[in-house]
mmCIF file of C-alpha atoms in Angstrom:
data_model
loop_
_atom_site.group_PDB
_atom_site.id
_atom_site.type_symbol
_atom_site.label_atom_id
_atom_site.label_comp_id
_atom_site.label_asym_id
_atom_site.label_seq_id
_atom_site.Cartn_x
_atom_site.Cartn_y
_atom_site.Cartn_z
ATOM 1 C CA MET A 26 -29.404 2.710 6.643
ATOM 2 C CA THR A 27 -26.255 3.353 8.679
ATOM 3 C CA SER A 28 -24.578 6.452 9.995
ATOM 4 C CA ARG A 29 -21.236 5.364 8.588
ATOM 5 C CA LYS A 30 -19.546 7.257 5.777
ATOM 6 C CA SER A 31 -19.696 5.633 2.368
ATOM 7 C CA LEU A 32 -17.231 4.974 -0.429
ATOM 8 C CA LEU A 33 -17.932 4.189 -4.088
ATOM 9 C CA VAL A 34 -15.114 2.545 -6.046
ATOM 10 C CA LEU A 35 -15.311 2.852 -9.831
ATOM 11 C CA GLY A 36 -13.215 -0.056 -11.057
ATOM 12 C CA GLY A 37 -13.916 -2.198 -8.017
ATOM 13 C CA SER A 38 -12.564 -5.445 -9.472
ATOM 14 C CA SER A 39 -9.080 -4.049 -10.128
ATOM 15 C CA HIS A 40 -6.245 -4.799 -7.714
ATOM 16 C CA ILE A 41 -6.066 -1.166 -6.609
ATOM 17 C CA GLY A 42 -9.856 -0.967 -6.399
ATOM 18 C CA ARG A 43 -9.961 -3.972 -4.088
ATOM 19 C CA ALA A 44 -7.147 -2.541 -1.983
ATOM 20 C CA ALA A 45 -8.902 0.815 -1.667
ATOM 21 C CA ALA A 46 -12.149 -0.893 -0.684
ATOM 22 C CA ARG A 47 -10.394 -2.845 2.057
ATOM 23 C CA ALA A 48 -8.578 0.232 3.368
ATOM 24 C CA PHE A 49 -11.778 2.260 3.654
ATOM 25 C CA ALA A 50 -13.772 -0.687 5.016
ATOM 26 C CA GLY A 51 -11.148 -1.084 7.719
ATOM 27 C CA ALA A 52 -11.694 2.574 8.598
ATOM 28 C CA GLY A 53 -15.424 1.978 9.024
ATOM 29 C CA TYR A 54 -16.798 3.053 5.630
ATOM 30 C CA ASP A 55 -19.651 1.275 3.897
ATOM 31 C CA VAL A 56 -18.533 0.386 0.378
ATOM 32 C CA GLY A 57 -20.007 0.361 -3.101
ATOM 33 C CA LEU A 58 -18.148 -1.583 -5.796
ATOM 34 C CA ALA A 59 -18.818 -0.620 -9.409
ATOM 35 C CA GLY A 60 -17.634 -2.455 -12.498
ATOM 36 C CA ARG A 61 -18.667 -4.041 -15.769
ATOM 37 C CA ASP A 62 -18.983 -7.578 -14.351
ATOM 38 C CA ILE A 63 -21.180 -7.747 -11.251
ATOM 39 C CA ALA A 64 -20.487 -11.468 -10.814
ATOM 40 C CA ALA A 65 -16.747 -10.766 -10.567
ATOM 41 C CA LEU A 66 -17.441 -8.339 -7.717
ATOM 42 C CA GLU A 67 -19.519 -10.750 -5.636
ATOM 43 C CA PRO A 68 -16.604 -12.578 -3.893
ATOM 44 C CA ASP A 69 -15.020 -9.276 -2.874
ATOM 45 C CA ALA A 70 -18.335 -7.996 -1.547
ATOM 46 C CA ALA A 71 -18.845 -11.141 0.527
ATOM 47 C CA ASP A 72 -15.328 -10.891 1.920
ATOM 48 C CA LEU A 73 -15.756 -7.232 2.875
ATOM 49 C CA ARG A 74 -19.067 -7.910 4.633
ATOM 50 C CA ALA A 75 -17.634 -10.833 6.600
ATOM 51 C CA ARG A 76 -14.302 -9.243 7.403
ATOM 52 C CA TYR A 77 -15.439 -5.726 8.354
ATOM 53 C CA ASN A 78 -19.155 -6.048 9.171
ATOM 54 C CA ILE A 79 -20.125 -3.247 6.787
ATOM 55 C CA GLU A 80 -22.723 -2.769 4.077
ATOM 56 C CA VAL A 81 -21.495 -3.455 0.535
ATOM 57 C CA GLY A 82 -23.415 -2.630 -2.628
ATOM 58 C CA LEU A 83 -22.673 -3.749 -6.188
ATOM 59 C CA HIS A 84 -23.288 -1.537 -9.217
ATOM 60 C CA LYS A 85 -22.854 -2.134 -12.945
ATOM 61 C CA PHE A 86 -20.619 0.522 -14.502
ATOM 62 C CA ASP A 87 -18.829 0.775 -17.847
ATOM 63 C CA VAL A 88 -16.501 3.759 -18.176
ATOM 64 C CA LEU A 89 -16.857 3.709 -21.969
ATOM 65 C CA ASP A 90 -20.666 3.894 -21.846
ATOM 66 C CA THR A 91 -20.836 7.620 -21.139
ATOM 67 C CA ALA A 92 -24.508 7.767 -22.158
ATOM 68 C CA SER A 93 -25.340 5.669 -19.089
ATOM 69 C CA PHE A 94 -23.578 7.921 -16.565
ATOM 70 C CA GLU A 95 -26.538 10.074 -15.549
ATOM 71 C CA GLY A 96 -28.715 7.009 -15.031
ATOM 72 C CA PHE A 97 -25.941 5.302 -13.080
ATOM 73 C CA VAL A 98 -25.592 8.200 -10.627
ATOM 74 C CA ALA A 99 -29.351 8.667 -10.314
ATOM 75 C CA GLY A 100 -29.794 4.943 -9.642
ATOM 76 C CA LEU A 101 -27.471 4.806 -6.638
ATOM 77 C CA PRO A 102 -29.382 4.192 -3.389
ATOM 78 C CA THR A 103 -27.537 7.080 -1.718
ATOM 79 C CA LEU A 104 -24.993 9.675 -2.812
ATOM 80 C CA PRO A 105 -21.643 8.480 -1.403
ATOM 81 C CA ASP A 106 -19.297 10.591 0.692
ATOM 82 C CA VAL A 107 -16.234 9.551 -1.319
ATOM 83 C CA VAL A 108 -15.921 8.433 -4.940
ATOM 84 C CA VAL A 109 -12.666 6.893 -6.158
ATOM 85 C CA SER A 110 -12.077 6.357 -9.884
ATOM 86 C CA ILE A 111 -9.518 3.633 -10.565
ATOM 87 C CA VAL A 112 -10.661 2.650 -14.048
ATOM 88 C CA GLY A 113 -8.131 2.722 -16.845
ATOM 89 C CA LEU A 114 -6.481 0.868 -19.705
ATOM 90 C CA LEU A 115 -2.708 0.730 -20.194
ATOM 91 C CA GLY A 116 -2.975 -0.700 -23.696
ATOM 92 C CA VAL A 117 -0.064 -1.333 -26.050
ATOM 93 C CA GLN A 118 1.761 1.723 -27.377
ATOM 94 C CA GLU A 119 3.012 0.017 -30.534
ATOM 95 C CA ARG A 120 -0.493 -1.106 -31.419
ATOM 96 C CA ALA A 121 -2.016 2.284 -30.610
ATOM 97 C CA GLN A 122 0.321 3.984 -33.073
ATOM 98 C CA SER A 123 -1.516 2.439 -36.019
ATOM 99 C CA ASP A 124 -4.726 1.004 -34.552
ATOM 100 C CA LEU A 125 -7.015 3.986 -34.057
ATOM 101 C CA ALA A 126 -9.662 1.930 -32.261
ATOM 102 C CA HIS A 127 -7.101 0.786 -29.696
ATOM 103 C CA ALA A 128 -5.765 4.319 -29.238
ATOM 104 C CA THR A 129 -9.317 5.582 -28.807
ATOM 105 C CA ALA A 130 -10.047 2.964 -26.143
ATOM 106 C CA ILE A 131 -6.931 3.980 -24.208
ATOM 107 C CA MET A 132 -7.773 7.671 -24.382
ATOM 108 C CA ARG A 133 -11.433 7.231 -23.484
ATOM 109 C CA SER A 134 -10.738 4.762 -20.648
ATOM 110 C CA ASN A 135 -8.126 6.957 -18.995
ATOM 111 C CA TYR A 136 -9.453 10.443 -19.655
ATOM 112 C CA GLU A 137 -12.881 10.919 -21.186
ATOM 113 C CA GLY A 138 -14.823 8.413 -19.092
ATOM 114 C CA PRO A 139 -13.171 9.080 -15.703
ATOM 115 C CA ALA A 140 -13.327 12.853 -16.177
ATOM 116 C CA LEU A 141 -16.982 12.869 -17.196
ATOM 117 C CA ILE A 142 -18.181 10.626 -14.367
ATOM 118 C CA LEU A 143 -16.218 12.519 -11.701
ATOM 119 C CA GLY A 144 -17.471 15.790 -13.156
ATOM 120 C CA LEU A 145 -21.022 14.515 -12.817
ATOM 121 C CA PHE A 146 -20.448 13.472 -9.214
ATOM 122 C CA ALA A 147 -18.864 16.868 -8.560
ATOM 123 C CA GLU A 148 -22.108 18.602 -9.503
ATOM 124 C CA LYS A 149 -24.038 16.368 -7.102
ATOM 125 C CA PHE A 150 -21.504 16.939 -4.332
ATOM 126 C CA LEU A 151 -21.522 20.699 -4.872
ATOM 127 C CA GLY A 152 -25.296 20.678 -4.626
ATOM 128 C CA ARG A 153 -24.983 18.889 -1.283
ATOM 129 C CA GLY A 154 -22.042 21.023 -0.150
ATOM 130 C CA SER A 155 -19.705 18.154 0.751
ATOM 131 C CA GLY A 156 -17.850 15.137 -0.596
ATOM 132 C CA THR A 157 -14.475 13.947 -1.825
ATOM 133 C CA LEU A 158 -13.551 12.807 -5.332
ATOM 134 C CA VAL A 159 -10.377 10.821 -5.959
ATOM 135 C CA GLY A 160 -8.921 10.286 -9.414
ATOM 136 C CA VAL A 161 -6.133 7.750 -9.830
ATOM 137 C CA SER A 162 -3.942 9.236 -12.531
ATOM 138 C CA SER A 163 -0.309 8.372 -13.313
ATOM 139 C CA VAL A 164 3.234 9.706 -13.284
ATOM 140 C CA ALA A 165 3.122 8.871 -17.010
ATOM 141 C CA GLY A 166 1.041 12.019 -17.420
ATOM 142 C CA ASP A 167 3.773 14.275 -16.048
ATOM 143 C CA ARG A 168 5.698 14.213 -19.345
ATOM 144 C CA GLY A 169 5.090 12.326 -22.561
ATOM 145 C CA ARG A 170 7.544 9.505 -23.181
ATOM 146 C CA ALA A 171 8.148 7.665 -26.452
ATOM 147 C CA SER A 172 7.281 4.311 -24.869
ATOM 148 C CA ASN A 173 3.737 5.185 -23.718
ATOM 149 C CA TYR A 174 2.666 8.618 -24.951
ATOM 150 C CA VAL A 175 -0.883 7.579 -25.879
ATOM 151 C CA TYR A 176 -1.579 6.369 -22.335
ATOM 152 C CA GLY A 177 0.492 9.207 -20.846
ATOM 153 C CA SER A 178 -1.349 11.895 -22.798
ATOM 154 C CA ALA A 179 -4.705 10.601 -21.551
ATOM 155 C CA LYS A 180 -3.452 10.614 -17.961
ATOM 156 C CA ALA A 181 -2.053 14.117 -18.467
ATOM 157 C CA GLY A 182 -5.485 15.277 -19.575
ATOM 158 C CA PHE A 183 -7.088 13.578 -16.574
ATOM 159 C CA SER A 184 -4.626 15.211 -14.167
ATOM 160 C CA ALA A 185 -5.304 18.631 -15.709
ATOM 161 C CA PHE A 186 -9.046 18.048 -15.429
ATOM 162 C CA LEU A 187 -8.718 17.112 -11.761
ATOM 163 C CA SER A 188 -6.589 20.194 -11.117
ATOM 164 C CA GLY A 189 -9.182 22.539 -12.584
ATOM 165 C CA LEU A 190 -12.063 20.717 -10.924
ATOM 166 C CA ARG A 191 -10.240 20.912 -7.582
ATOM 167 C CA ALA A 192 -9.854 24.676 -7.871
ATOM 168 C CA ARG A 193 -13.527 25.127 -8.693
ATOM 169 C CA ALA A 194 -15.000 22.571 -6.305
ATOM 170 C CA SER A 195 -12.988 23.765 -3.305
ATOM 171 C CA ARG A 196 -15.134 26.892 -3.247
ATOM 172 C CA GLY A 197 -18.196 24.745 -2.643
ATOM 173 C CA GLY A 198 -16.901 22.471 0.114
ATOM 174 C CA VAL A 199 -15.918 19.598 -2.192
ATOM 175 C CA ARG A 200 -12.426 18.101 -2.301
ATOM 176 C CA VAL A 201 -10.705 16.628 -5.347
ATOM 177 C CA VAL A 202 -7.635 14.426 -4.898
ATOM 178 C CA THR A 203 -5.156 13.319 -7.577
ATOM 179 C CA VAL A 204 -3.264 10.090 -6.871
ATOM 180 C CA LYS A 205 -0.193 9.100 -8.891
ATOM 181 C CA PRO A 206 0.878 5.565 -7.960
ATOM 182 C CA GLY A 207 3.869 4.965 -10.274
ATOM 183 C CA PHE A 208 4.647 1.296 -10.887
ATOM 184 C CA VAL A 209 2.206 -1.041 -9.120
ATOM 185 C CA ARG A 210 2.225 -4.839 -9.274
ATOM 186 C CA THR A 211 -1.192 -5.551 -10.777
ATOM 187 C CA ARG A 212 -2.736 -7.406 -13.701
ATOM 188 C CA MET A 213 -2.227 -4.240 -15.771
ATOM 189 C CA THR A 214 1.554 -4.334 -15.316
ATOM 190 C CA GLU A 215 1.942 -8.110 -15.547
ATOM 191 C CA GLY A 216 4.807 -8.926 -17.898
ATOM 192 C CA MET A 217 6.338 -5.450 -17.675
ATOM 193 C CA LYS A 218 9.889 -4.899 -16.431
ATOM 194 C CA LEU A 219 9.266 -2.963 -13.225
ATOM 195 C CA ILE A 220 11.908 -1.061 -11.280
ATOM 196 C CA GLY A 221 11.991 -2.563 -7.793
ATOM 197 C CA PRO A 222 12.693 0.586 -5.729
ATOM 198 C CA LEU A 223 9.959 2.476 -7.637
ATOM 199 C CA THR A 224 7.345 -0.281 -7.485
ATOM 200 C CA VAL A 225 4.660 -0.703 -4.810
ATOM 201 C CA GLU A 226 1.962 -3.237 -4.052
ATOM 202 C CA ALA A 227 -1.738 -2.455 -4.474
ATOM 203 C CA PRO A 228 -2.449 -2.336 -0.689
ATOM 204 C CA VAL A 229 0.102 0.474 -0.376
ATOM 205 C CA VAL A 230 -1.876 2.484 -2.930
ATOM 206 C CA GLY A 231 -5.162 1.728 -1.179
ATOM 207 C CA ALA A 232 -3.762 2.947 2.130
ATOM 208 C CA ALA A 233 -2.360 6.074 0.458
ATOM 209 C CA ILE A 234 -5.781 6.919 -0.980
ATOM 210 C CA LEU A 235 -7.376 6.618 2.459
ATOM 211 C CA ARG A 236 -4.677 8.797 4.047
ATOM 212 C CA ALA A 237 -5.110 11.433 1.360
ATOM 213 C CA VAL A 238 -8.853 11.573 1.918
ATOM 214 C CA GLU A 239 -8.561 11.762 5.690
ATOM 215 C CA SER A 240 -5.615 14.198 5.750
ATOM 216 C CA LYS A 241 -7.064 16.497 3.070
ATOM 217 C CA THR A 242 -4.085 16.126 0.716
ATOM 218 C CA ASP A 243 -4.565 17.378 -2.865
ATOM 219 C CA ILE A 244 -1.902 15.535 -4.898
ATOM 220 C CA VAL A 245 -0.294 12.262 -3.861
ATOM 221 C CA TYR A 246 2.745 10.541 -5.292
ATOM 222 C CA VAL A 247 2.344 7.148 -3.603
ATOM 223 C CA SER A 248 6.116 6.708 -3.553
ATOM 224 C CA GLY A 249 7.959 9.896 -2.656
ATOM 225 C CA LYS A 250 10.756 8.730 -4.938
ATOM 226 C CA TRP A 251 8.514 9.327 -7.953
ATOM 227 C CA ARG A 252 8.057 12.991 -7.028
ATOM 228 C CA LEU A 253 11.836 13.490 -7.270
ATOM 229 C CA VAL A 254 12.188 11.348 -10.406
ATOM 230 C CA MET A 255 9.462 13.228 -12.242
ATOM 231 C CA LEU A 256 10.787 16.593 -11.096
ATOM 232 C CA ILE A 257 14.106 15.713 -12.759
ATOM 233 C CA ILE A 258 12.411 14.368 -15.887
ATOM 234 C CA LYS A 259 10.181 17.440 -16.242
ATOM 235 C CA THR A 260 13.163 19.810 -16.031
ATOM 236 C CA LEU A 261 15.236 18.078 -18.713
ATOM 237 C CA PRO A 262 15.631 20.204 -21.873
ATOM 238 C CA GLU A 263 13.604 18.846 -24.795
ATOM 239 C CA ALA A 264 16.757 18.335 -26.861
ATOM 240 C CA VAL A 265 18.062 15.987 -24.174
ATOM 241 C CA PHE A 266 14.740 14.368 -23.284
ATOM 242 C CA LYS A 267 13.862 13.238 -26.815
ATOM 243 C CA LYS A 268 17.116 11.303 -27.050
ATOM 244 C CA LEU A 269 16.354 9.177 -24.002
ATOM 245 C CA ARG A 270 15.273 5.578 -24.620
ATOM 246 C CA PHE A 271 12.446 4.987 -22.190
#
């Protein structure tokens, strides 16, 4: 046992998950990495232990297996101080329009699973009277676009859930943070045409998550440019917005 604060990353094998783990480890947190493939997490765990001299635990977690959530939380060796949910599935909009199974996977991966697991942790944190929950949402949830409205709608639901949970949990000493990265160079966006000035690297997101937790920020647009872009997009009249090709 250590006296250090602890972080649990849900989606620990993702680029952003790895970046968040490194940012918090560098700040002296012990780290738990959770994901479907424990073997894939082993190299990252070894690197974190060697690089930062911290304790690192590995935990099997599948965001679609909601029936396992209570057992997952109960099986953790200790209740962490911070939980960050980075799980998600971008999917393919064109496929989701006719493939209900694919659309369901996108919706469950980005809304149902993350919301339910963070809600469960919220109850544990409220019982303790402290803790911080971080949900990585998306600017795609700020307004539905023709090119990704299945993914965007799930992220919109997740953002709304986090907003309501934040209002409730704040009365019990628990913080809830919403992070909206925008375009990030990761495996998820590989092959996409990204806009250079609006695109960041995963370590930038990891550092932003740490700053938000330590500075007690509620909602974070990782790039300030996205806050302005989405403000403009959200104020466009529907008659104009539906004619846009993006």
